[in-house]
Coordinates of C-alpha atoms in Angstrom, one line a residue:
X1 CA 27.5 -39.5 22.4
X2 CA 24.7 -40.7 20.0
X3 CA 21.1 -40.4 21.8
X4 CA 18.7 -43.2 20.9
X5 CA 15.2 -43.1 20.4
X6 CA 12.2 -45.3 19.1
X7 CA 10.7 -42.6 17.1
X8 CA 12.7 -39.3 15.1
X9 CA 9.7 -36.6 14.4
X10 CA 11.4 -34.4 11.7
X11 CA 9.6 -31.2 11.5
X12 CA 7.2 -29.0 13.4
X13 CA 4.1 -28.9 12.1
X14 CA 0.7 -30.4 12.6
X15 CA 2.2 -34.2 10.6
X16 CA 5.1 -34.9 13.7
X17 CA 2.9 -33.2 16.2
X18 CA -0.5 -35.7 14.9
X19 CA 2.4 -38.5 14.8
X20 CA 4.1 -37.7 17.6
X21 CA 0.3 -37.9 20.0
X22 CA -1.7 -40.6 19.0
X23 CA 1.8 -42.8 19.4
X24 CA 2.6 -41.6 22.6
X25 CA -0.8 -42.1 23.5
X26 CA -0.8 -45.6 22.4
X27 CA 2.4 -46.5 24.2
X28 CA 3.3 -44.1 26.4
X29 CA 6.8 -45.5 27.2
X30 CA 8.2 -45.3 23.4
X31 CA 11.2 -42.9 23.2
X32 CA 10.0 -39.7 21.0
X33 CA 12.3 -36.6 20.0
X34 CA 11.3 -34.2 17.7
X35 CA 13.9 -31.8 15.3
X36 CA 12.8 -28.7 14.0
X37 CA 15.0 -26.1 11.7
X38 CA 13.3 -23.2 13.1
X39 CA 13.1 -21.0 16.5
X40 CA 9.4 -22.2 17.1
X41 CA 7.2 -25.3 15.9
X42 CA 4.7 -24.0 13.4
X43 CA 6.4 -21.6 11.4
X44 CA 5.7 -23.0 7.9
X45 CA 2.5 -24.3 6.7
X46 CA 0.9 -24.7 9.8
X47 CA 1.2 -21.0 10.7
X48 CA -2.2 -19.6 10.8
X49 CA -1.1 -17.5 8.5
X50 CA -0.1 -19.4 5.9
X51 CA -2.3 -21.7 5.1
X52 CA -6.6 -20.6 4.5
X53 CA -7.6 -22.5 7.5
X54 CA -10.3 -24.4 6.2
X55 CA -11.3 -28.0 7.6
X56 CA -11.5 -29.5 4.4
X57 CA -14.6 -31.8 4.2
X58 CA -15.4 -31.4 0.6
X59 CA -18.6 -28.8 1.6
X60 CA -17.3 -25.6 -0.8
X61 CA -14.5 -27.4 -2.6
X62 CA -15.6 -27.7 -6.3
X63 CA -11.8 -29.7 -7.3
X64 CA -13.0 -32.7 -5.3
X65 CA -16.3 -33.4 -7.3
X66 CA -15.2 -32.8 -11.0
X67 CA -17.3 -32.9 -13.9
X68 CA -17.5 -36.0 -15.8
X69 CA -16.6 -35.7 -19.5
X70 CA -20.2 -37.0 -20.0
X71 CA -21.0 -34.4 -17.8
X72 CA -22.3 -37.1 -14.4
X73 CA -20.6 -35.9 -11.2
X74 CA -19.6 -39.0 -9.1
X75 CA -19.4 -38.0 -4.8
X76 CA -16.9 -40.4 -4.4
X77 CA -14.0 -38.2 -4.1
X78 CA -15.6 -35.9 -2.2
X79 CA -17.0 -38.3 0.2
X80 CA -13.6 -39.7 0.9
X81 CA -12.2 -36.3 2.4
X82 CA -14.6 -35.8 4.7
X83 CA -15.0 -39.0 5.9
X84 CA -10.9 -38.2 6.8
X85 CA -11.9 -34.6 7.8
X86 CA -14.5 -36.6 10.5
X87 CA -11.5 -38.9 12.0
X88 CA -9.6 -35.5 12.7
X89 CA -12.6 -34.1 14.1
X90 CA -13.3 -36.9 16.5
X91 CA -9.6 -37.2 17.8
X92 CA -9.6 -33.6 18.6
X93 CA -12.9 -33.9 20.4
X94 CA -11.3 -37.1 22.5
X95 CA -8.4 -35.3 23.1
X96 CA -10.2 -32.2 24.4
X97 CA -11.9 -34.5 26.7
X98 CA -9.1 -35.2 28.0
X99 CA -7.2 -32.4 28.5
X100 CA -4.6 -33.0 25.8
X101 CA -6.5 -29.7 23.7
X102 CA -7.2 -26.6 25.1
X103 CA -11.0 -24.9 24.8
X104 CA -11.9 -25.2 21.5
X105 CA -12.4 -22.2 20.4
X106 CA -8.7 -21.7 21.0
X107 CA -8.1 -23.8 17.8
X108 CA -11.5 -24.6 16.0
X109 CA -14.7 -22.0 15.3
X110 CA -17.9 -23.2 13.6
X111 CA -17.8 -21.4 10.1
X112 CA -20.5 -21.5 7.3
X113 CA -18.8 -23.5 3.9
X114 CA -20.4 -22.0 0.9
X115 CA -20.0 -22.4 -2.8
X116 CA -21.0 -19.4 -5.3
X117 CA -20.8 -19.5 -9.2
X118 CA -22.1 -17.4 -11.6
X119 CA -23.0 -17.8 -15.3
X120 CA -25.0 -20.6 -16.7
X121 CA -22.8 -23.2 -17.4
X122 CA -21.3 -23.2 -13.9
X123 CA -24.8 -22.0 -11.9
X124 CA -26.0 -25.7 -13.7
X125 CA -23.3 -27.6 -12.4
X126 CA -23.4 -26.3 -9.1
X127 CA -27.3 -27.2 -9.2
X128 CA -26.2 -30.7 -10.2
X129 CA -23.7 -31.1 -7.2
X130 CA -25.7 -30.3 -4.5
X131 CA -28.5 -32.9 -5.9
X132 CA -26.0 -35.3 -5.9
X133 CA -24.5 -34.3 -2.2
X134 CA -27.7 -33.7 -0.7
X135 CA -27.8 -37.9 -0.5
X136 CA -24.9 -37.8 1.0
X137 CA -24.9 -38.8 5.0
X138 CA -22.1 -36.5 5.3
X139 CA -23.6 -33.8 3.1
X140 CA -26.5 -34.0 5.7
X141 CA -27.9 -30.4 6.2
X142 CA -27.0 -28.6 3.0
X143 CA -28.6 -25.9 1.3
X144 CA -29.1 -24.2 -2.2
X145 CA -30.2 -21.0 -3.9
X146 CA -30.2 -19.1 -7.2
X147 CA -32.1 -16.0 -5.0
X148 CA -30.0 -13.3 -4.2
X149 CA -32.4 -12.9 -0.9
X150 CA -31.5 -15.7 0.6
X151 CA -27.5 -15.6 -0.5
X152 CA -26.9 -11.9 1.1
X153 CA -28.8 -13.2 4.4
X154 CA -26.3 -15.7 3.8
X155 CA -22.9 -13.5 2.6
X156 CA -24.2 -10.2 2.4
X157 CA -20.5 -9.0 0.6
X158 CA -21.6 -11.2 -2.0
X159 CA -24.4 -9.2 -3.1
X160 CA -24.5 -5.8 -2.2
X161 CA -24.0 -3.2 -4.5
X162 CA -23.6 -6.1 -7.1
X163 CA -24.5 -4.6 -10.6
X164 CA -24.9 -7.4 -13.3
X165 CA -28.8 -8.3 -11.7
X166 CA -29.8 -11.0 -15.0
X167 CA -26.4 -12.8 -14.4
X168 CA -26.9 -16.0 -13.1
X169 CA -25.6 -16.8 -9.9
X170 CA -26.0 -19.5 -7.7
X171 CA -24.7 -20.6 -4.3
X172 CA -24.6 -23.6 -1.5
X173 CA -24.3 -23.5 2.4
X174 CA -23.4 -26.2 4.8
X175 CA -23.6 -24.3 8.4
X176 CA -21.4 -27.1 9.7
X177 CA -18.4 -26.1 8.5
X178 CA -15.5 -24.9 10.1
X179 CA -12.6 -22.4 10.4
X180 CA -9.2 -24.2 12.1
X181 CA -6.3 -22.4 13.2
X182 CA -3.7 -25.5 12.8
X183 CA -0.8 -23.0 14.5
X184 CA -2.1 -23.3 18.0
X185 CA -3.5 -26.6 17.6
X186 CA 0.1 -27.8 17.0
X187 CA 1.9 -25.7 19.5
X188 CA -1.2 -27.4 22.2
X189 CA -0.1 -30.9 20.4
X190 CA 3.6 -30.7 20.9
X191 CA 3.2 -28.8 24.4
X192 CA 1.5 -31.5 26.0
X193 CA 3.6 -34.1 24.1
X194 CA 6.3 -32.0 25.7
X195 CA 4.8 -32.7 29.4
X196 CA 5.0 -36.9 28.6
X197 CA 8.7 -36.6 28.2
X198 CA 9.0 -35.2 24.6
X199 CA 11.9 -33.1 24.0
X200 CA 11.1 -31.1 21.4
X201 CA 14.3 -29.5 19.5
X202 CA 14.4 -26.5 17.6
X203 CA 16.7 -24.3 15.9
X204 CA 18.0 -27.9 14.4
X205 CA 19.2 -28.4 10.7
X206 CA 19.1 -32.0 9.7
X207 CA 22.1 -32.2 7.7
X208 CA 22.3 -36.0 6.7
X209 CA 20.2 -39.6 7.3
X210 CA 22.3 -42.8 7.3
X211 CA 20.8 -46.2 7.3
X212 CA 22.9 -48.5 10.0
X213 CA 23.6 -52.1 10.1
X214 CA 20.9 -53.1 12.1
X215 CA 18.3 -51.3 10.5
X216 CA 18.0 -48.0 12.4
X217 CA 18.8 -44.3 11.4
X218 CA 21.3 -42.1 12.6
X219 CA 20.4 -38.1 12.2
X220 CA 23.4 -35.9 11.6
X221 CA 22.3 -32.3 12.8
X222 CA 23.3 -28.7 13.0
X223 CA 22.6 -26.6 16.1
X224 CA 21.3 -23.3 14.2
X225 CA 23.0 -21.3 16.5
X226 CA 26.6 -21.7 16.7
X227 CA 26.5 -24.1 14.4
X228 CA 27.8 -27.3 16.8
X229 CA 26.9 -31.0 15.4
X230 CA 25.4 -33.6 16.3
X231 CA 23.5 -36.6 16.1
X232 CA 20.3 -38.9 16.8
X233 CA 20.0 -42.7 16.5
X234 CA 16.5 -44.0 15.8
X235 CA 14.5 -47.1 14.9
X236 CA 11.5 -45.3 13.3
X237 CA 11.9 -41.5 11.1
X238 CA 9.4 -39.5 10.2
X239 CA 10.1 -36.7 7.6
X240 CA 7.5 -34.1 8.0
X241 CA 9.6 -31.1 7.4
X242 CA 7.0 -29.4 4.6
X243 CA 8.6 -29.0 1.1
X244 CA 12.0 -30.1 2.8
X245 CA 10.8 -33.8 3.2
X246 CA 11.7 -34.2 -0.1
X247 CA 15.3 -32.7 -0.2
X248 CA 15.9 -35.6 3.5
X249 CA 14.2 -38.5 2.1
X250 CA 16.5 -37.9 -1.3
X251 CA 19.6 -37.9 1.5
X252 CA 18.4 -40.8 3.4
X253 CA 19.3 -42.8 -0.5
X254 CA 15.8 -45.0 -0.2
X255 CA 15.0 -46.0 -3.6
X256 CA 11.3 -45.3 -2.9
X257 CA 12.0 -41.6 -3.3
X258 CA 13.5 -42.2 -6.8
X259 CA 11.7 -40.2 -9.5
X260 CA 10.1 -37.5 -7.3
X261 CA 10.2 -33.9 -7.3
X262 CA 8.3 -31.4 -6.2
X263 CA 7.2 -27.4 -7.7
X264 CA 7.2 -24.5 -5.2
X265 CA 4.7 -22.2 -5.3
X266 CA 3.6 -19.5 -3.0
X267 CA 0.6 -17.7 -2.5
X268 CA -0.6 -14.3 -1.4
X269 CA -3.5 -12.9 0.6
X270 CA -5.8 -10.1 0.8
X271 CA -6.3 -9.2 4.3
X272 CA -9.0 -7.0 6.2
X273 CA -9.4 -6.7 10.1
X274 CA -11.9 -3.4 9.6
X275 CA -14.1 -4.4 12.0
X276 CA -16.9 -3.0 10.1
X277 CA -16.0 -5.3 7.2
X278 CA -15.4 -8.3 9.3
X279 CA -18.6 -8.4 11.2
X280 CA -20.7 -9.1 7.5
X281 CA -19.1 -12.2 6.5
X282 CA -19.2 -15.4 8.8
X283 CA -17.9 -17.4 5.8
X284 CA -15.8 -19.7 3.8
X285 CA -16.6 -19.2 0.3
X286 CA -15.4 -20.9 -2.3
X287 CA -15.4 -20.1 -5.7
X288 CA -14.1 -21.7 -9.4
X289 CA -10.5 -21.8 -9.9
X290 CA -9.1 -19.7 -13.0
X291 CA -8.6 -22.0 -16.5
X292 CA -5.2 -23.3 -16.1
X293 CA -4.7 -22.7 -12.3
X294 CA -4.1 -25.4 -9.8
X295 CA -6.6 -26.5 -7.6
X296 CA -4.9 -24.9 -4.4
X297 CA -5.6 -21.6 -6.4
X298 CA -9.2 -22.1 -5.8
X299 CA -10.6 -18.0 -5.1
X300 CA -12.0 -17.9 -1.2
X301 CA -13.3 -15.2 0.8
X302 CA -12.7 -16.3 4.0
X303 CA -13.3 -15.8 7.7
X304 CA -10.1 -16.4 9.8
X305 CA -10.2 -16.5 13.4
X306 CA -6.6 -16.3 14.9
X307 CA -5.8 -16.1 18.5
X308 CA -9.5 -15.6 19.2
X309 CA -9.3 -12.2 16.6
X310 CA -11.6 -12.6 13.2
X311 CA -10.3 -11.5 9.7
X312 CA -11.0 -11.5 6.2
X313 CA -8.8 -13.3 4.0
X314 CA -9.4 -13.2 0.0
X315 CA -6.9 -15.4 -2.9
X316 CA -4.8 -17.1 -2.8
X317 CA -2.8 -15.3 -5.5
X318 CA -0.4 -17.2 -6.8
X319 CA 3.3 -16.2 -6.5
X320 CA 6.8 -18.3 -7.5
X321 CA 9.8 -18.7 -5.4
X322 CA 12.4 -21.5 -6.0
X323 CA 12.3 -21.8 -2.7
X324 CA 10.7 -25.2 -0.9
X325 CA 9.8 -23.6 2.4
X326 CA 8.9 -19.8 3.3
X327 CA 12.5 -20.2 5.3
X328 CA 13.9 -22.1 2.7
X329 CA 17.3 -21.7 0.2
X330 CA 16.8 -19.8 -3.2
X331 CA 18.7 -23.0 -5.1
X332 CA 16.1 -25.5 -3.9
X333 CA 15.0 -26.2 -7.1
X334 CA 18.1 -26.8 -8.9
X335 CA 19.8 -29.2 -5.4
X336 CA 16.8 -31.4 -5.9
X337 CA 17.3 -32.3 -9.5
X338 CA 18.9 -36.4 -9.6
X339 CA 19.4 -38.4 -12.9
X340 CA 16.2 -40.2 -11.8
X341 CA 13.7 -37.1 -11.8
X342 CA 14.9 -34.9 -14.8
X343 CA 12.7 -36.7 -17.2
X344 CA 9.4 -36.7 -14.7
X345 CA 9.7 -33.4 -13.8
X346 CA 10.5 -31.8 -17.8
X347 CA 7.7 -33.9 -18.8
X348 CA 5.3 -31.6 -16.2
X349 CA 7.0 -28.6 -17.3
X350 CA 5.8 -29.7 -21.2
X351 CA 2.3 -30.9 -20.2
X352 CA 1.3 -27.9 -17.8
X353 CA 2.0 -24.6 -20.7
X354 CA -1.9 -23.7 -19.2
X355 CA 0.1 -23.6 -14.9
X356 CA 3.0 -21.5 -16.4
X357 CA 0.6 -18.9 -18.6
X358 CA -1.3 -19.0 -15.1
X359 CA 1.9 -18.2 -12.6
X360 CA 3.0 -15.4 -15.0
X361 CA -0.4 -14.2 -14.9
X362 CA -0.3 -13.5 -11.1
X363 CA 2.4 -12.7 -10.8
X364 CA 2.0 -9.2 -13.2
X365 CA -0.7 -8.5 -11.2
X366 CA -0.6 -5.3 -8.9
X367 CA -2.5 -5.2 -5.7
X368 CA -4.7 -2.5 -7.3
X369 CA -5.7 -5.8 -9.8
X370 CA -6.1 -8.1 -6.7
X371 CA -8.7 -6.8 -5.2
X372 CA -10.4 -6.3 -8.7
X373 CA -10.0 -9.9 -8.2
X374 CA -11.9 -9.4 -5.3
X375 CA -14.3 -7.2 -6.6
X376 CA -16.1 -10.2 -8.2
X377 CA -16.9 -11.9 -5.5
X378 CA -17.1 -8.8 -2.9
X379 CA -18.4 -5.6 -5.1
X380 CA -18.0 -3.2 -2.5
X381 CA -14.1 -4.0 -2.2
X382 CA -12.0 -0.9 -1.7
X383 CA -8.2 -1.2 -2.0
X384 CA -7.3 0.8 1.0
X385 CA -9.2 -1.3 3.2
X386 CA -7.1 -4.8 2.2
X387 CA -3.3 -5.1 2.4
X388 CA -1.3 -8.0 1.0
X389 CA 0.0 -11.1 3.5
X390 CA 2.2 -13.5 2.1
X391 CA 0.8 -17.4 2.5
X392 CA 3.5 -20.9 2.8
X393 CA 5.4 -22.0 0.2
X394 CA 3.4 -25.7 -1.4
X395 CA 5.7 -28.2 -2.6
X396 CA 3.5 -29.7 -5.3
X397 CA 4.9 -33.3 -5.9
X398 CA 5.9 -34.5 -9.7
X399 CA 6.4 -38.0 -10.2
X400 CA 7.2 -40.5 -12.5
X401 CA 4.1 -41.8 -14.3
X402 CA 3.7 -45.2 -16.6
X403 CA 1.8 -43.9 -19.2
X404 CA 2.8 -40.3 -19.1
X405 CA 6.3 -40.3 -18.3
X406 CA 5.7 -37.8 -15.7
X407 CA 2.7 -35.8 -13.6
X408 CA 2.0 -33.1 -11.5
X409 CA 0.4 -34.7 -8.1
X410 CA -1.9 -32.2 -6.1
X411 CA -2.7 -33.6 -2.6
X412 CA -0.1 -35.5 -0.3
X413 CA 1.5 -38.5 -0.6
X414 CA 3.2 -41.0 1.9
X415 CA 6.6 -42.4 0.7
X416 CA 7.7 -45.7 2.5
X417 CA 10.6 -47.5 3.1
X418 CA 10.6 -50.8 1.9
X419 CA 11.5 -52.6 5.4
X420 CA 9.1 -49.2 7.0
X421 CA 12.2 -47.9 9.3
X422 CA 11.1 -44.4 7.2
X423 CA 8.8 -42.3 6.2
X424 CA 7.5 -39.2 4.9
X425 CA 5.3 -37.1 3.9
X426 CA 5.1 -35.1 0.5
X427 CA 2.7 -32.4 -1.0
X428 CA 0.0 -30.1 0.4
X429 CA -3.3 -29.1 0.6
X430 CA -5.8 -30.7 2.2
X431 CA -2.8 -32.2 4.3
X432 CA -3.5 -30.1 7.4
X433 CA -7.3 -31.1 7.5
X434 CA -7.0 -35.1 6.9
X435 CA -3.7 -35.5 9.2
X436 CA -5.1 -37.9 11.7
X437 CA -6.3 -40.1 8.4
X438 CA -2.7 -39.1 7.0
X439 CA -0.8 -40.5 10.4
X440 CA -3.3 -43.7 11.0
X441 CA -2.0 -44.9 7.9
X442 CA 1.0 -44.5 8.2
X443 CA 0.9 -46.0 11.9
X444 CA -0.8 -48.8 10.5
X445 CA 1.9 -49.8 7.6
X446 CA 4.8 -48.9 9.4
X447 CA 3.9 -50.5 12.9
X448 CA 2.1 -53.7 11.6
X449 CA 2.7 -56.0 14.5
X450 CA 1.4 -53.3 17.4
X451 CA -2.3 -52.6 15.5
X452 CA -4.0 -55.7 17.1
X453 CA -2.3 -54.4 20.8
X454 CA -3.0 -50.9 19.7
X455 CA -6.7 -50.6 18.1
X456 CA -8.8 -50.8 20.5
X457 CA -7.2 -47.8 21.9
X458 CA -7.8 -46.1 18.7
X459 CA -11.7 -47.2 18.2
X460 CA -11.7 -45.0 21.7
X461 CA -10.3 -42.2 20.6
X462 CA -11.8 -42.1 17.1
X463 CA -15.0 -44.2 16.9
X464 CA -14.8 -44.6 13.4
X465 CA -11.5 -46.2 13.1
X466 CA -12.0 -48.7 10.3
X467 CA -15.3 -47.7 9.3
X468 CA -17.0 -45.8 6.5
X469 CA -19.4 -43.1 8.7
X470 CA -21.1 -42.1 5.0
X471 CA -22.8 -45.6 4.5
X472 CA -23.9 -45.7 7.9
X473 CA -26.6 -43.2 8.1
X474 CA -27.6 -43.2 11.4
X475 CA -24.1 -43.6 13.1
X476 CA -22.8 -40.4 10.5
X477 CA -25.6 -38.4 12.3
X478 CA -24.5 -39.8 16.0
X479 CA -20.7 -38.5 15.6
X480 CA -21.5 -35.7 13.6
X481 CA -23.9 -34.3 16.7
X482 CA -21.4 -36.2 18.7
X483 CA -18.0 -34.1 17.7
X484 CA -20.2 -30.6 17.0
X485 CA -21.0 -30.7 20.7
X486 CA -17.5 -31.2 22.0
X487 CA -15.9 -29.2 20.2
X488 CA -18.6 -26.3 20.4
X489 CA -18.8 -25.7 16.7
X490 CA -22.5 -26.2 16.9
X491 CA -23.6 -24.0 13.9

């Protein structure tokens, strides 16, 4: 017999966990189920070692504030990303207070966010960026220095034995940055959903999605162990399956997915757990991306705290696999092809030769060459202290574009059917950090008839819901202080 539910979440990552948590809180009588293909939740992009753990608030990431052709700098995107992360902080703070989440240190830790650049051009850019951002309320407390002694205090590993004394360099620092273990956060959210009667079914591989005459969806699956088939009927389906979201949305047959494809980019980190090295660096330090490199490949030297243990990561180094997930299929890149997305994907390939060249150069790098790249950040790095660690797969969105024919899009995008009965998330960073904002937008679009009833509770959970903090300096200061205290992330 086919089970009937109100909401079906496909995929056991941070997106499904966040959406399920919000919906179950807003309407406790909703019957919600979760299907996850792997043996546990948070095993793909949400896994702590598969992402950088950066609480993306645009404090240190230069790609959120590119320089215009006329040399101007517009902070709008950086501010928008920060606003979204503040909603995540507010929800997490509320869930900690209500006992949904454990001690904050189990999933979030204060970690300064820094940007470090070299060369006159990049120093001039960073100085200009600082002058613009220091006036923004959400960036209060940002610091700037070109003094090696000051930068050495902020992050000693950047300056020790740096030989080019006459080379211009500069850094910004925001003490209020964070390191987030999205794997732990995801597991805690699903555990709480389980306590509230939500069935989280692992080892269930979704095979087919079929629209029913009453507007609901029949979702067919197979048990990974044994191959037993089954099905579930849902009034609303969310596809939060990472790189496989495209494949599942294609199987649904909704016209809104036409023209979309994804380009998988893998990654590797250099990792060290050497306590002598780890103890000398407590920051996430970002720099400029290499020419032709995608934004997700911006080099950074990061403090990571996973399961209470600190380590350092450097990277990411791009790799290539045709798989859309770390545990995907070698045929993924081929089986996505449809008549409606062939041209946009070919156009992306033609228009991005620098990306292809970059990926080839990355694939040719040996362990020693990768440590050489690290030494540009950390001159004292030794090959034997660092091991290579495979990161997750990032399925970057390719889609039709009226002007260019096809474009490669970095970031995330929600695709929703016209009747709002099914939605899915495509894309990558800064997705996890902004999961709350993304899911709030999805709820508003897909459940418009319930928003009047739900909005008072949303404002309880997320005080800035429906407002912008950056335009209200006093409110911004108040909420930043409140969430920092609740999450124990005061710098």
